[in-house]
C-alpha atoms as one frame of an Amber mdcrd trajectory, in Angstrom:
protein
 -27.632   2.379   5.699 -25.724   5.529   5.240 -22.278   4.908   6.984 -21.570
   8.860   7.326 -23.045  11.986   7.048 -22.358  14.807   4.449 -21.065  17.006
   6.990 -18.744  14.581   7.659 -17.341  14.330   4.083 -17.170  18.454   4.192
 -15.127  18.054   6.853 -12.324  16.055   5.382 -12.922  17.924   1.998 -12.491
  21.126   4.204 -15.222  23.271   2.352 -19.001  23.079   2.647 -20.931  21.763
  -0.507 -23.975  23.160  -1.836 -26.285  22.579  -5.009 -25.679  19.360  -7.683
 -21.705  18.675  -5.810 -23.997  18.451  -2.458 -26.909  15.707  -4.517 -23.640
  13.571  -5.803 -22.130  13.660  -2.763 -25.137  12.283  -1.259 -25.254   9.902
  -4.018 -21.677   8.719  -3.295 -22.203   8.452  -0.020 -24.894   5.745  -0.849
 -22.773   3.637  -3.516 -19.512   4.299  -0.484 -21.699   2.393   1.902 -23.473
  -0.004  -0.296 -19.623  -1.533  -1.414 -18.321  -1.592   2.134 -21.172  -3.388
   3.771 -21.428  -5.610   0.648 -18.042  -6.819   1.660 -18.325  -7.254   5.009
 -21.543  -9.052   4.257 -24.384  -7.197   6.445 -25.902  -3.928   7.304 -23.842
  -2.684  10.394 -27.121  -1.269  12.128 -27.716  -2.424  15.379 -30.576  -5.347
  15.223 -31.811  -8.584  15.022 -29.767 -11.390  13.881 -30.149 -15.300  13.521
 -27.946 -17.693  13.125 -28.747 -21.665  12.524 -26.086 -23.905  13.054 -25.595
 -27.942  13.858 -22.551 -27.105  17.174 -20.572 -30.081  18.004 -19.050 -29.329
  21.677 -19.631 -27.255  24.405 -19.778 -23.632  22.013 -20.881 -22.147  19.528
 -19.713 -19.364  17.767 -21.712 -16.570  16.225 -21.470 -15.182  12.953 -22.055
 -11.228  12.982 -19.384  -9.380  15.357 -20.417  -7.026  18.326 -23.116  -9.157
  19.956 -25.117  -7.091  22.483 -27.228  -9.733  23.394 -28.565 -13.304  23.101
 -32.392 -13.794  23.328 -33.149 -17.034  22.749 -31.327 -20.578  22.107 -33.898
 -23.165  20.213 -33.747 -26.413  19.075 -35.426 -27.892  15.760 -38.797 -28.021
  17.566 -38.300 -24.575  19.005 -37.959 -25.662  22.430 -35.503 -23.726  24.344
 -31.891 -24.849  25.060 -29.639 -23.720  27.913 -26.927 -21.864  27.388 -24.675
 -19.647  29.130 -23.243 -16.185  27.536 -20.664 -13.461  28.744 -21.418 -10.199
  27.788 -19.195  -9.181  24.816 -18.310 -12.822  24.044 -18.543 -13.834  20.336
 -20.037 -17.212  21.593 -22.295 -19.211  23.562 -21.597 -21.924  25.770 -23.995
 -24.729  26.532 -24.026 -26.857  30.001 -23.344 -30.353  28.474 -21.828 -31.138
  24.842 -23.930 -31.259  21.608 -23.112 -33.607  18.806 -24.541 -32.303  15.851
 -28.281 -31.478  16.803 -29.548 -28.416  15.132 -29.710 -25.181  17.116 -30.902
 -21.561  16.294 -29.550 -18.267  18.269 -31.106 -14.615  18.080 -29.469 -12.163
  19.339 -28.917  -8.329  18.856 -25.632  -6.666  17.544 -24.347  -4.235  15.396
 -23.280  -0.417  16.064 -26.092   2.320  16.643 -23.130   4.659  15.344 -20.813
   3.907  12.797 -17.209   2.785  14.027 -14.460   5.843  13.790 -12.740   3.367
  11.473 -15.281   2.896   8.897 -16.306   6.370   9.077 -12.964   7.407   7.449
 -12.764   4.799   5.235 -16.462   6.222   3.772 -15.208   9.729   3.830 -11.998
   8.520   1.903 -13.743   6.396  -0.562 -16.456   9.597  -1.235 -13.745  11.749
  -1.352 -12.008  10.367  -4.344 -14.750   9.316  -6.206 -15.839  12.861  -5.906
 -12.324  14.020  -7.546 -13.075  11.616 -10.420 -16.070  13.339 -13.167 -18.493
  10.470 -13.672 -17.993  10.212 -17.294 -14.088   9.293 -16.454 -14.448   6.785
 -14.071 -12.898   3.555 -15.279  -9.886   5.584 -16.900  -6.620   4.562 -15.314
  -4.075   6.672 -17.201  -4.349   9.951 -19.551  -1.712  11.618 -22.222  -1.172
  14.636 -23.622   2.274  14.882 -26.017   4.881  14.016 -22.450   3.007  14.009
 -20.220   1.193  11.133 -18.536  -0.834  10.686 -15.098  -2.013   7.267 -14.039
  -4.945   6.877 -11.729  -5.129   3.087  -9.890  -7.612   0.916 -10.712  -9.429
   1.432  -7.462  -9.504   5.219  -7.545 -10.839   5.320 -10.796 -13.299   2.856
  -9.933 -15.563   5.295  -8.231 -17.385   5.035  -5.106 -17.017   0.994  -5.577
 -13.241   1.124  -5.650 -11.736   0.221  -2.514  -7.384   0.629  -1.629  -5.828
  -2.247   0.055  -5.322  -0.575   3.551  -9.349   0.429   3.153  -9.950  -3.558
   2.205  -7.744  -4.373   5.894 -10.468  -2.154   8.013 -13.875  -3.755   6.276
 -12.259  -6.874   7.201 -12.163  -6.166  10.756 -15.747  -6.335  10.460 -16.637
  -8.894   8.036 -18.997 -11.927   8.976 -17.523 -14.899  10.422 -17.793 -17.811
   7.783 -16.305 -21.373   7.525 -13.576 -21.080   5.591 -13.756 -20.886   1.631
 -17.149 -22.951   2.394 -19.095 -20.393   3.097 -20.894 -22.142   5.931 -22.099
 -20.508   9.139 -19.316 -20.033  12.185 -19.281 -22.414  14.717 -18.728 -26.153
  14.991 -20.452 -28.300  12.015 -20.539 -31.144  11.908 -19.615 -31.950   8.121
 -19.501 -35.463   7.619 -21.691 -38.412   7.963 -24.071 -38.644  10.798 -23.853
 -41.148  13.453 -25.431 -42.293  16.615 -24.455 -40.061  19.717 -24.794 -42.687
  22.059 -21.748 -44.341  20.473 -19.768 -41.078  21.871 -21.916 -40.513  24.958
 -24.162 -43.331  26.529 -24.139 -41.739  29.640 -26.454 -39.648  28.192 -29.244
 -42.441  28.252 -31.279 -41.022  24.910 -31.733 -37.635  25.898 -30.578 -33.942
  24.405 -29.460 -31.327  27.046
């Protein structure tokens, strides 16, 4: 999706755009918001997500930020599971501990608008690119007889170049993952598997 609007770039570039700077704008706009959510690793609309996980313990923790809801909590069979969530919580809690059995959440989130945050981070990136001619991007420095200008490698990147303190917002928002796995948030169970009822006989062969 389009993080911001073109009005909104014409505001920080403090003139109104019109003709072929008004259809690369637009363009930039597009490649701005393609890079950021590529980092962060989703589409920031609000909607439907899923998340499949194997929780060991009492939560589980989902994976794309600003949960509005939860709809459902299944097992492998598709047979609901209880569970227990506080509105604005980043995680679920079931009645009785799991060990290891595998368990799918929907649930809504996302923004319907996008955050303040992001917005000027779209504008900035847009912005720049739109100081750089398209046949230039990639140049980082320029000389004629003494005198030199240097351009950083992100700025002359384009719409895909993105500063440090930009990087620090996306993150804010990026999926939760397992570490340098990769693996879905929560609590997986990575090793071998074993029988529960060696860790909870009290539970006489039966899942919560």
């Amino acid at each position: 999706m389009a993080l911001v609007t073109i009005e909104e770039v014409e505001t920080r570039l403090g003139r109104c755009l019109e003709g072929a700077d008004k259809d690369r704008v637009r363009a930039l706009i597009a490649d701005a918001s393609a890079a950021i959510e590529g980092h962060i690793g989703y589409s920031i609309a609000a909607g439907a997500r899923t998340d499949m996980a194997c929780p060991v313990g009492l939560t589980m923790r989902l994976t794309y930020p600003n949960v509005a809801a939860v709809t459902s909590v299944t097992d492998h069979e598709g047979v609901d599971i209880p569970f227990a969530w506080v509105t604005g919580a980043q995680e679920i809690t079931f009645p009785a501990t799991r060990y290891g059995s595998p368990v799918t959440v929907a649930y809504l989130s996302g923004w319907a608008a996008t955050p303040a945050d992001l917005v000027a981070v779209a504008c900035q990136v847009v912005g720049r690119a739109f100081g750089v001619s398209p046949d230039e991007t990639g140049t980082t420095q320029e000389s004629l007889g003494s005198y030199s200008h240097t351009i950083g490698s992100a700025a002359a990147s384009g719409a895909l170049g993105l500063l440090a303190a930009e990087l620090a917002v996306c993150e804010r928002y990026r999926r939760l993952t397992d570490g340098a796995r990769g693996t879905m948030a929560g609590q997986i169970r990575l090793g071998n598997w074993v029988d529960r009822l060696q860790f909870a006989p009290d539970l006489n062969g039966s899942w919560t």
